[in-house]
């Protein structure tokens, strides 16, 4: 019997050959690696021998973390980066060329939206569409479309992309399907199951999980035949084609762009990842309870959460995200957003909170809250916010693992304080 994912994560380092019997992979801080035979050194550079050369391209510590992410995504291999944005930048700049066309969901992380503006300046065409329907994606495909990008569950509106429909479309048209799996995590959903080519995870969020280290990862989950993808450079078209994109990402993305994950954050992320499944179970259960409670409050106008029956993609979320079929309750993620009734001051409400932390970031053990339009989506302006379905008074909550009653009590006292302020 294949061990469960938590067991695999916990024992991965040990099974890879523990150094000096160490149960955790040690932190290797060396910048350079030596060989006694120069032929070995040459072989590492030429890719004919496994090993490390210069730490910008990887170390035993980052390699151990890459192996864990590969396990989580059931992939072929992973390249880690200093941040999630570095991972996304590496994907788009190494897999695309000027004149190529990208179709992206319009419901995306604010900095990814901003990165697309930079790509447009460099000659890549980008079309943003409502990716909750594969038909809208199909309608904007062009002969030069190379890549389709979605987030599984979008932040902060929690729209769920038509992952199955778009996966099928990309398979038919031989397009690279890139999925940002940060918000669902590979515990809730493996994009491999819908034919994704590359999967991006911000390790800063749920996988590291404790708000104490930044990192990002790109995993090849095998959905695309790279011999048919025009943007793999000739020099990387050698050996097993399933490794071509990973080699190009490591050389052109990591080595040349230099956003290397250092050993210490890699170690912190690896330790954090050991409890990913436990934290997700608790955080998702907390989030469902808070969403249902908020939804029943007269002062709350609207709650966005895929676990609520009125969410437009609720049925998909039930079926796709670690649904009952795997023996547990369906899980809908740990991110929700809501609006108060018109006339109530969302900023004042946030000031009344005492347990929830006023902070950006998500996927922390602690529950974090912020006004989305005033902070993470401020720079893009009201028109783009409206297109992304972000109300000006939207409050986003990244639900943590506290005891649920403490979170409920805090929200309740903040709503009561606000009600006292409101004119009768
Ligand atoms: C945070 C986030 C990123 C960027 O990750 P960093 O590690 O902060 O650079 C990318 N995509 C999504 C969906 C995110 O939430």
GROMACS .gro file of C-alpha atoms and ligand atoms in nm:
model
  439
    1UNK     CA    1   0.000   0.000   0.000
    2UNK     CA    2   0.131   0.346  -0.091
    3UNK     CA    3   0.181   0.553   0.227
    4UNK     CA    4  -0.041   0.858   0.279
    5UNK     CA    5   0.090   1.202   0.191
    6UNK     CA    6   0.163   1.303   0.552
    7UNK     CA    7   0.368   0.988   0.608
    8UNK     CA    8   0.556   1.045   0.285
    9UNK     CA    9   0.633   1.408   0.377
   10UNK     CA   10   0.754   1.316   0.725
   11UNK     CA   11   0.987   1.040   0.609
   12UNK     CA   12   1.112   1.187   0.280
   13UNK     CA   13   1.444   1.323   0.412
   14UNK     CA   14   1.531   1.006   0.601
   15UNK     CA   15   1.461   0.783   0.302
   16UNK     CA   16   1.679   0.998   0.074
   17UNK     CA   17   1.985   0.892   0.275
   18UNK     CA   18   2.013   1.077   0.604
   19UNK     CA   19   2.343   1.262   0.646
   20UNK     CA   20   2.512   1.152   0.972
   21UNK     CA   21   2.179   0.999   1.070
   22UNK     CA   22   2.015   1.343   1.082
   23UNK     CA   23   1.638   1.299   1.058
   24UNK     CA   24   1.591   1.645   0.904
   25UNK     CA   25   1.782   1.746   0.595
   26UNK     CA   26   2.066   1.969   0.723
   27UNK     CA   27   2.096   2.332   0.615
   28UNK     CA   28   2.375   2.353   0.359
   29UNK     CA   29   2.500   2.709   0.340
   30UNK     CA   30   2.804   2.646   0.117
   31UNK     CA   31   2.806   2.863  -0.195
   32UNK     CA   32   3.020   2.621  -0.396
   33UNK     CA   33   3.072   2.244  -0.425
   34UNK     CA   34   3.408   2.075  -0.498
   35UNK     CA   35   3.501   1.754  -0.678
   36UNK     CA   36   3.825   1.555  -0.655
   37UNK     CA   37   3.808   1.451  -1.019
   38UNK     CA   38   3.767   1.737  -1.265
   39UNK     CA   39   3.563   1.510  -1.491
   40UNK     CA   40   3.295   1.505  -1.222
   41UNK     CA   41   3.297   1.886  -1.207
   42UNK     CA   42   3.261   1.902  -1.586
   43UNK     CA   43   2.985   1.639  -1.576
   44UNK     CA   44   2.781   1.840  -1.326
   45UNK     CA   45   2.805   2.146  -1.552
   46UNK     CA   46   2.712   1.944  -1.859
   47UNK     CA   47   2.420   1.770  -1.690
   48UNK     CA   48   2.564   1.421  -1.738
   49UNK     CA   49   2.635   1.373  -1.367
   50UNK     CA   50   2.406   1.453  -1.072
   51UNK     CA   51   2.550   1.697  -0.822
   52UNK     CA   52   2.579   2.057  -0.712
   53UNK     CA   53   2.808   2.326  -0.847
   54UNK     CA   54   2.716   2.675  -0.733
   55UNK     CA   55   2.437   2.728  -0.482
   56UNK     CA   56   2.246   2.974  -0.701
   57UNK     CA   57   2.119   2.670  -0.895
   58UNK     CA   58   2.042   2.460  -0.589
   59UNK     CA   59   2.179   2.286  -0.281
   60UNK     CA   60   2.107   1.955  -0.106
   61UNK     CA   61   1.870   2.150   0.124
   62UNK     CA   62   1.664   2.300  -0.156
   63UNK     CA   63   1.677   1.971  -0.347
   64UNK     CA   64   1.517   1.795  -0.048
   65UNK     CA   65   1.239   2.054  -0.039
   66UNK     CA   66   1.190   2.024  -0.415
   67UNK     CA   67   1.146   1.653  -0.371
   68UNK     CA   68   0.874   1.712  -0.108
   69UNK     CA   69   0.683   1.951  -0.335
   70UNK     CA   70   0.711   1.697  -0.616
   71UNK     CA   71   0.559   1.438  -0.381
   72UNK     CA   72   0.275   1.673  -0.287
   73UNK     CA   73   0.193   1.749  -0.650
   74UNK     CA   74   0.261   1.394  -0.772
   75UNK     CA   75   0.489   1.557  -1.029
   76UNK     CA   76   0.803   1.479  -1.228
   77UNK     CA   77   1.024   1.738  -1.063
   78UNK     CA   78   1.027   2.081  -0.903
   79UNK     CA   79   1.241   2.395  -0.907
   80UNK     CA   80   1.227   2.616  -0.597
   81UNK     CA   81   1.268   2.994  -0.593
   82UNK     CA   82   1.309   3.270  -0.334
   83UNK     CA   83   0.939   3.367  -0.351
   84UNK     CA   84   0.619   3.270  -0.527
   85UNK     CA   85   0.651   3.576  -0.752
   86UNK     CA   86   1.002   3.465  -0.854
   87UNK     CA   87   0.855   3.127  -0.950
   88UNK     CA   88   0.582   3.290  -1.161
   89UNK     CA   89   0.833   3.528  -1.322
   90UNK     CA   90   1.056   3.234  -1.413
   91UNK     CA   91   0.764   3.048  -1.575
   92UNK     CA   92   0.646   3.340  -1.786
   93UNK     CA   93   0.989   3.469  -1.891
   94UNK     CA   94   1.135   3.129  -1.979
   95UNK     CA   95   0.829   2.966  -2.137
   96UNK     CA   96   0.718   3.266  -2.347
   97UNK     CA   97   0.876   3.483  -2.615
   98UNK     CA   98   0.786   3.822  -2.758
   99UNK     CA   99   0.488   3.779  -2.991
  100UNK     CA  100   0.336   3.494  -2.790
  101UNK     CA  101  -0.015   3.526  -2.648
  102UNK     CA  102  -0.124   3.433  -2.296
  103UNK     CA  103  -0.481   3.388  -2.178
  104UNK     CA  104  -0.514   3.444  -1.805
  105UNK     CA  105  -0.798   3.437  -1.563
  106UNK     CA  106  -0.899   3.791  -1.469
  107UNK     CA  107  -0.930   3.672  -1.108
  108UNK     CA  108  -0.565   3.666  -1.004
  109UNK     CA  109  -0.327   3.774  -0.732
  110UNK     CA  110  -0.259   4.151  -0.757
  111UNK     CA  111   0.115   4.117  -0.814
  112UNK     CA  112   0.059   3.857  -1.088
  113UNK     CA  113  -0.171   4.109  -1.256
  114UNK     CA  114   0.109   4.365  -1.230
  115UNK     CA  115   0.364   4.114  -1.367
  116UNK     CA  116   0.144   4.067  -1.675
  117UNK     CA  117   0.169   4.444  -1.740
  118UNK     CA  118   0.549   4.405  -1.743
  119UNK     CA  119   0.525   4.110  -1.982
  120UNK     CA  120   0.312   4.322  -2.215
  121UNK     CA  121   0.589   4.585  -2.220
  122UNK     CA  122   0.826   4.307  -2.328
  123UNK     CA  123   0.607   4.208  -2.622
  124UNK     CA  124   0.392   3.929  -2.481
  125UNK     CA  125   0.020   3.967  -2.553
  126UNK     CA  126  -0.206   3.903  -2.255
  127UNK     CA  127  -0.584   3.860  -2.255
  128UNK     CA  128  -0.769   3.846  -1.924
  129UNK     CA  129  -1.099   3.655  -1.919
  130UNK     CA  130  -1.351   3.517  -1.675
  131UNK     CA  131  -1.196   3.171  -1.636
  132UNK     CA  132  -1.491   3.029  -1.445
  133UNK     CA  133  -1.596   2.907  -1.792
  134UNK     CA  134  -1.373   2.726  -2.041
  135UNK     CA  135  -1.588   2.869  -2.321
  136UNK     CA  136  -1.471   3.224  -2.250
  137UNK     CA  137  -1.112   3.099  -2.265
  138UNK     CA  138  -1.177   2.913  -2.592
  139UNK     CA  139  -1.333   3.226  -2.744
  140UNK     CA  140  -1.014   3.433  -2.713
  141UNK     CA  141  -0.757   3.177  -2.829
  142UNK     CA  142  -0.538   3.289  -3.118
  143UNK     CA  143  -0.290   3.107  -3.342
  144UNK     CA  144  -0.007   3.248  -3.125
  145UNK     CA  145  -0.163   3.149  -2.790
  146UNK     CA  146   0.093   2.942  -2.601
  147UNK     CA  147  -0.018   2.940  -2.242
  148UNK     CA  148  -0.331   2.956  -2.027
  149UNK     CA  149  -0.297   3.065  -1.664
  150UNK     CA  150  -0.544   3.031  -1.378
  151UNK     CA  151  -0.550   3.024  -1.000
  152UNK     CA  152  -0.749   2.733  -0.858
  153UNK     CA  153  -0.934   2.945  -0.603
  154UNK     CA  154  -0.887   3.315  -0.667
  155UNK     CA  155  -0.793   3.566  -0.404
  156UNK     CA  156  -0.991   3.753  -0.264
  157UNK     CA  157  -1.317   3.681  -0.451
  158UNK     CA  158  -1.269   3.301  -0.415
  159UNK     CA  159  -1.396   3.230  -0.767
  160UNK     CA  160  -1.313   2.873  -0.870
  161UNK     CA  161  -1.168   2.838  -1.222
  162UNK     CA  162  -1.320   2.586  -1.466
  163UNK     CA  163  -1.020   2.363  -1.405
  164UNK     CA  164  -1.157   2.055  -1.581
  165UNK     CA  165  -1.290   2.243  -1.883
  166UNK     CA  166  -0.976   2.449  -1.935
  167UNK     CA  167  -0.757   2.145  -1.881
  168UNK     CA  168  -0.940   1.965  -2.160
  169UNK     CA  169  -0.922   2.268  -2.387
  170UNK     CA  170  -0.547   2.296  -2.334
  171UNK     CA  171  -0.501   1.926  -2.406
  172UNK     CA  172  -0.694   1.956  -2.734
  173UNK     CA  173  -0.503   2.265  -2.846
  174UNK     CA  174  -0.161   2.159  -2.714
  175UNK     CA  175  -0.139   2.468  -2.491
  176UNK     CA  176   0.070   2.496  -2.179
  177UNK     CA  177  -0.175   2.502  -1.885
  178UNK     CA  178  -0.017   2.675  -1.585
  179UNK     CA  179  -0.205   2.653  -1.256
  180UNK     CA  180  -0.127   2.858  -0.946
  181UNK     CA  181  -0.228   2.612  -0.672
  182UNK     CA  182  -0.138   2.838  -0.379
  183UNK     CA  183  -0.484   2.889  -0.234
  184UNK     CA  184  -0.612   2.531  -0.264
  185UNK     CA  185  -0.274   2.368  -0.191
  186UNK     CA  186  -0.190   2.022  -0.328
  187UNK     CA  187  -0.366   1.877  -0.024
  188UNK     CA  188  -0.704   1.995  -0.153
  189UNK     CA  189  -0.634   1.969  -0.525
  190UNK     CA  190  -0.368   1.833  -0.761
  191UNK     CA  191  -0.373   2.021  -1.096
  192UNK     CA  192  -0.218   1.710  -1.250
  193UNK     CA  193  -0.566   1.558  -1.231
  194UNK     CA  194  -0.690   1.808  -1.493
  195UNK     CA  195  -0.388   1.784  -1.723
  196UNK     CA  196  -0.188   2.089  -1.609
  197UNK     CA  197   0.164   2.123  -1.747
  198UNK     CA  198   0.326   2.338  -1.478
  199UNK     CA  199   0.201   2.405  -1.125
  200UNK     CA  200   0.314   2.704  -0.921
  201UNK     CA  201   0.292   2.719  -0.542
  202UNK     CA  202   0.385   3.009  -0.318
  203UNK     CA  203   0.558   2.819  -0.037
  204UNK     CA  204   0.526   3.132   0.177
  205UNK     CA  205   0.158   3.056   0.226
  206UNK     CA  206   0.005   2.726   0.342
  207UNK     CA  207   0.294   2.493   0.258
  208UNK     CA  208   0.542   2.675   0.485
  209UNK     CA  209   0.241   2.780   0.685
  210UNK     CA  210   0.384   2.983   0.973
  211UNK     CA  211   0.453   3.322   0.817
  212UNK     CA  212   0.825   3.289   0.889
  213UNK     CA  213   0.982   3.212   0.550
  214UNK     CA  214   0.931   3.301   0.184
  215UNK     CA  215   0.961   3.063  -0.109
  216UNK     CA  216   0.806   2.954  -0.436
  217UNK     CA  217   0.802   2.640  -0.648
  218UNK     CA  218   0.731   2.532  -1.004
  219UNK     CA  219   0.645   2.165  -1.052
  220UNK     CA  220   0.621   1.986  -1.387
  221UNK     CA  221   0.325   1.753  -1.351
  222UNK     CA  222   0.360   1.605  -1.697
  223UNK     CA  223   0.059   1.747  -1.884
  224UNK     CA  224   0.250   1.874  -2.188
  225UNK     CA  225   0.469   1.691  -2.439
  226UNK     CA  226   0.766   1.931  -2.453
  227UNK     CA  227   0.878   1.799  -2.792
  228UNK     CA  228   0.573   1.985  -2.930
  229UNK     CA  229   0.631   2.310  -2.740
  230UNK     CA  230   0.819   2.561  -2.957
  231UNK     CA  231   0.991   2.758  -2.681
  232UNK     CA  232   1.234   2.502  -2.545
  233UNK     CA  233   1.582   2.614  -2.647
  234UNK     CA  234   1.786   2.373  -2.863
  235UNK     CA  235   2.052   2.333  -2.593
  236UNK     CA  236   1.793   2.192  -2.351
  237UNK     CA  237   1.642   1.951  -2.604
  238UNK     CA  238   1.865   1.664  -2.501
  239UNK     CA  239   1.789   1.351  -2.302
  240UNK     CA  240   1.446   1.267  -2.159
  241UNK     CA  241   1.194   1.521  -2.301
  242UNK     CA  242   0.993   1.516  -1.977
  243UNK     CA  243   1.288   1.701  -1.812
  244UNK     CA  244   1.333   1.970  -2.078
  245UNK     CA  245   1.113   2.235  -1.921
  246UNK     CA  246   1.256   2.173  -1.574
  247UNK     CA  247   1.608   2.217  -1.711
  248UNK     CA  248   1.513   2.538  -1.890
  249UNK     CA  249   1.342   2.670  -1.574
  250UNK     CA  250   1.646   2.590  -1.361
  251UNK     CA  251   1.900   2.734  -1.605
  252UNK     CA  252   1.718   3.034  -1.754
  253UNK     CA  253   1.482   3.099  -1.464
  254UNK     CA  254   1.680   3.020  -1.150
  255UNK     CA  255   2.047   3.037  -1.254
  256UNK     CA  256   2.022   3.345  -1.477
  257UNK     CA  257   1.755   3.541  -1.290
  258UNK     CA  258   1.908   3.454  -0.955
  259UNK     CA  259   1.605   3.450  -0.722
  260UNK     CA  260   1.749   3.157  -0.527
  261UNK     CA  261   1.584   3.008  -0.219
  262UNK     CA  262   1.842   3.012   0.060
  263UNK     CA  263   1.899   2.711   0.284
  264UNK     CA  264   1.745   2.854   0.599
  265UNK     CA  265   1.403   2.943   0.457
  266UNK     CA  266   1.407   2.614   0.265
  267UNK     CA  267   1.453   2.432   0.595
  268UNK     CA  268   1.176   2.629   0.767
  269UNK     CA  269   0.939   2.561   0.478
  270UNK     CA  270   1.024   2.191   0.482
  271UNK     CA  271   0.951   2.167   0.855
  272UNK     CA  272   0.629   2.365   0.814
  273UNK     CA  273   0.515   2.140   0.528
  274UNK     CA  274   0.519   1.839   0.760
  275UNK     CA  275   0.193   1.960   0.918
  276UNK     CA  276   0.028   2.088   0.597
  277UNK     CA  277  -0.251   1.831   0.605
  278UNK     CA  278  -0.331   1.887   0.975
  279UNK     CA  279  -0.331   2.264   0.940
  280UNK     CA  280  -0.548   2.254   0.627
  281UNK     CA  281  -0.804   2.029   0.795
  282UNK     CA  282  -0.837   2.266   1.088
  283UNK     CA  283  -0.822   2.591   0.889
  284UNK     CA  284  -1.076   2.471   0.630
  285UNK     CA  285  -1.316   2.354   0.902
  286UNK     CA  286  -1.277   2.690   1.080
  287UNK     CA  287  -1.336   2.876   0.753
  288UNK     CA  288  -1.656   2.688   0.674
  289UNK     CA  289  -1.790   2.759   1.021
  290UNK     CA  290  -1.703   3.130   1.004
  291UNK     CA  291  -1.851   3.163   0.654
  292UNK     CA  292  -2.178   3.004   0.762
  293UNK     CA  293  -2.194   3.219   1.074
  294UNK     CA  294  -2.118   3.543   0.888
  295UNK     CA  295  -2.374   3.451   0.624
  296UNK     CA  296  -2.644   3.441   0.893
  297UNK     CA  297  -2.563   3.786   1.038
  298UNK     CA  298  -2.807   4.068   0.949
  299UNK     CA  299  -2.522   4.322   0.938
  300UNK     CA  300  -2.339   4.118   0.674
  301UNK     CA  301  -2.453   4.177   0.315
  302UNK     CA  302  -2.263   3.906   0.135
  303UNK     CA  303  -2.012   3.628   0.204
  304UNK     CA  304  -1.785   3.475  -0.061
  305UNK     CA  305  -1.678   3.120   0.019
  306UNK     CA  306  -1.683   2.812  -0.207
  307UNK     CA  307  -1.830   2.607   0.078
  308UNK     CA  308  -2.155   2.806   0.080
  309UNK     CA  309  -2.440   2.667  -0.129
  310UNK     CA  310  -2.495   3.003  -0.306
  311UNK     CA  311  -2.133   3.023  -0.430
  312UNK     CA  312  -2.149   3.002  -0.814
  313UNK     CA  313  -1.894   2.717  -0.828
  314UNK     CA  314  -2.003   2.542  -0.508
  315UNK     CA  315  -2.079   2.211  -0.682
  316UNK     CA  316  -1.740   2.203  -0.855
  317UNK     CA  317  -1.568   2.278  -0.527
  318UNK     CA  318  -1.759   1.993  -0.361
  319UNK     CA  319  -1.655   1.750  -0.629
  320UNK     CA  320  -1.297   1.861  -0.688
  321UNK     CA  321  -1.148   1.970  -0.355
  322UNK     CA  322  -1.071   1.667  -0.145
  323UNK     CA  323  -1.434   1.568  -0.176
  324UNK     CA  324  -1.615   1.307   0.029
  325UNK     CA  325  -1.487   1.042  -0.213
  326UNK     CA  326  -1.153   1.045  -0.034
  327UNK     CA  327  -1.318   0.948   0.292
  328UNK     CA  328  -1.349   1.289   0.454
  329UNK     CA  329  -1.570   1.595   0.455
  330UNK     CA  330  -1.538   1.816   0.147
  331UNK     CA  331  -1.290   2.099   0.208
  332UNK     CA  332  -1.329   2.441   0.051
  333UNK     CA  333  -1.010   2.622   0.143
  334UNK     CA  334  -0.931   2.862   0.424
  335UNK     CA  335  -0.987   3.194   0.249
  336UNK     CA  336  -1.313   3.389   0.257
  337UNK     CA  337  -1.426   3.744   0.197
  338UNK     CA  338  -1.737   3.942   0.286
  339UNK     CA  339  -1.909   4.278   0.269
  340UNK     CA  340  -2.096   4.452   0.548
  341UNK     CA  341  -2.434   4.614   0.487
  342UNK     CA  342  -2.414   4.948   0.305
  343UNK     CA  343  -2.339   5.234   0.540
  344UNK     CA  344  -2.133   5.027   0.782
  345UNK     CA  345  -1.765   5.120   0.801
  346UNK     CA  346  -1.549   4.821   0.712
  347UNK     CA  347  -1.234   4.994   0.840
  348UNK     CA  348  -1.393   5.061   1.179
  349UNK     CA  349  -1.508   4.699   1.194
  350UNK     CA  350  -1.151   4.583   1.140
  351UNK     CA  351  -1.027   4.815   1.415
  352UNK     CA  352  -1.258   4.644   1.663
  353UNK     CA  353  -1.099   4.302   1.605
  354UNK     CA  354  -0.876   4.174   1.883
  355UNK     CA  355  -0.794   3.810   1.796
  356UNK     CA  356  -0.788   3.841   1.417
  357UNK     CA  357  -0.467   4.013   1.308
  358UNK     CA  358  -0.481   4.316   1.075
  359UNK     CA  359  -0.225   4.200   0.826
  360UNK     CA  360  -0.163   4.111   0.467
  361UNK     CA  361  -0.044   3.758   0.389
  362UNK     CA  362  -0.251   3.439   0.392
  363UNK     CA  363  -0.201   3.077   0.478
  364UNK     CA  364  -0.062   3.160   0.822
  365UNK     CA  365  -0.145   2.963   1.135
  366UNK     CA  366  -0.301   3.287   1.265
  367UNK     CA  367  -0.623   3.433   1.128
  368UNK     CA  368  -0.550   3.749   0.929
  369UNK     CA  369  -0.791   4.017   0.805
  370UNK     CA  370  -0.758   4.316   0.573
  371UNK     CA  371  -0.963   4.554   0.357
  372UNK     CA  372  -0.874   4.424   0.008
  373UNK     CA  373  -0.944   4.734  -0.203
  374UNK     CA  374  -0.753   4.963   0.032
  375UNK     CA  375  -0.443   4.745   0.047
  376UNK     CA  376  -0.341   4.456  -0.180
  377UNK     CA  377  -0.568   4.570  -0.466
  378UNK     CA  378  -0.516   4.946  -0.416
  379UNK     CA  379  -0.256   5.002  -0.686
  380UNK     CA  380  -0.467   4.868  -0.975
  381UNK     CA  381  -0.747   5.123  -0.931
  382UNK     CA  382  -1.128   5.097  -0.919
  383UNK     CA  383  -1.194   4.990  -1.282
  384UNK     CA  384  -0.968   4.685  -1.265
  385UNK     CA  385  -1.101   4.603  -0.917
  386UNK     CA  386  -1.454   4.604  -1.055
  387UNK     CA  387  -1.348   4.369  -1.335
  388UNK     CA  388  -1.201   4.134  -1.076
  389UNK     CA  389  -1.520   4.144  -0.871
  390UNK     CA  390  -1.356   4.317  -0.574
  391UNK     CA  391  -1.605   4.540  -0.391
  392UNK     CA  392  -1.458   4.860  -0.247
  393UNK     CA  393  -1.561   4.754   0.107
  394UNK     CA  394  -1.453   4.390   0.076
  395UNK     CA  395  -1.295   4.235   0.385
  396UNK     CA  396  -1.070   3.936   0.327
  397UNK     CA  397  -1.004   3.680   0.596
  398UNK     CA  398  -0.731   3.418   0.582
  399UNK     CA  399  -0.853   3.171   0.840
  400UNK     CA  400  -0.598   3.014   1.073
  401UNK     CA  401  -0.599   2.727   1.318
  402UNK     CA  402  -0.711   2.898   1.640
  403UNK     CA  403  -0.996   2.742   1.841
  404UNK     CA  404  -1.303   2.828   1.633
  405UNK     CA  405  -1.503   2.972   1.924
  406UNK     CA  406  -1.239   3.239   1.982
  407UNK     CA  407  -1.261   3.353   1.620
  408UNK     CA  408  -1.642   3.360   1.631
  409UNK     CA  409  -1.648   3.555   1.956
  410UNK     CA  410  -1.408   3.814   1.814
  411UNK     CA  411  -1.615   3.867   1.498
  412UNK     CA  412  -1.930   3.886   1.709
  413UNK     CA  413  -1.798   4.152   1.946
  414UNK     CA  414  -1.667   4.357   1.651
  415UNK     CA  415  -2.009   4.344   1.480
  416UNK     CA  416  -2.182   4.440   1.805
  417UNK     CA  417  -1.950   4.736   1.857
  418UNK     CA  418  -2.018   4.849   1.502
  419UNK     CA  419  -2.396   4.818   1.552
  420UNK     CA  420  -2.372   5.047   1.857
  421UNK     CA  421  -2.196   5.308   1.642
  422UNK     CA  422  -2.452   5.296   1.363
  423UNK     CA  423  -2.734   5.551   1.365
  424UNK     CA  424  -3.058   5.380   1.473
  425LIG     C1  425   0.111   3.513  -0.232
  425LIG     C2  426   0.076   3.460  -0.365
  425LIG     C3  427   0.170   3.458  -0.468
  425LIG     C4  428   0.309   3.514  -0.451
  425LIG     O1  429   0.383   3.446  -0.355
  425LIG     P1  430   0.501   3.516  -0.270
  425LIG     O2  431   0.566   3.399  -0.204
  425LIG     O3  432   0.438   3.612  -0.176
  425LIG     O4  433   0.590   3.585  -0.368
  425LIG     C5  434   0.133   3.406  -0.589
  425LIG     N1  435   0.009   3.357  -0.610
  425LIG     C6  436  -0.085   3.356  -0.513
  425LIG     C7  437  -0.220   3.303  -0.541
  425LIG     C8  438  -0.054   3.409  -0.387
  425LIG     O5  439  -0.148   3.410  -0.292
   0.00000   0.00000   0.00000
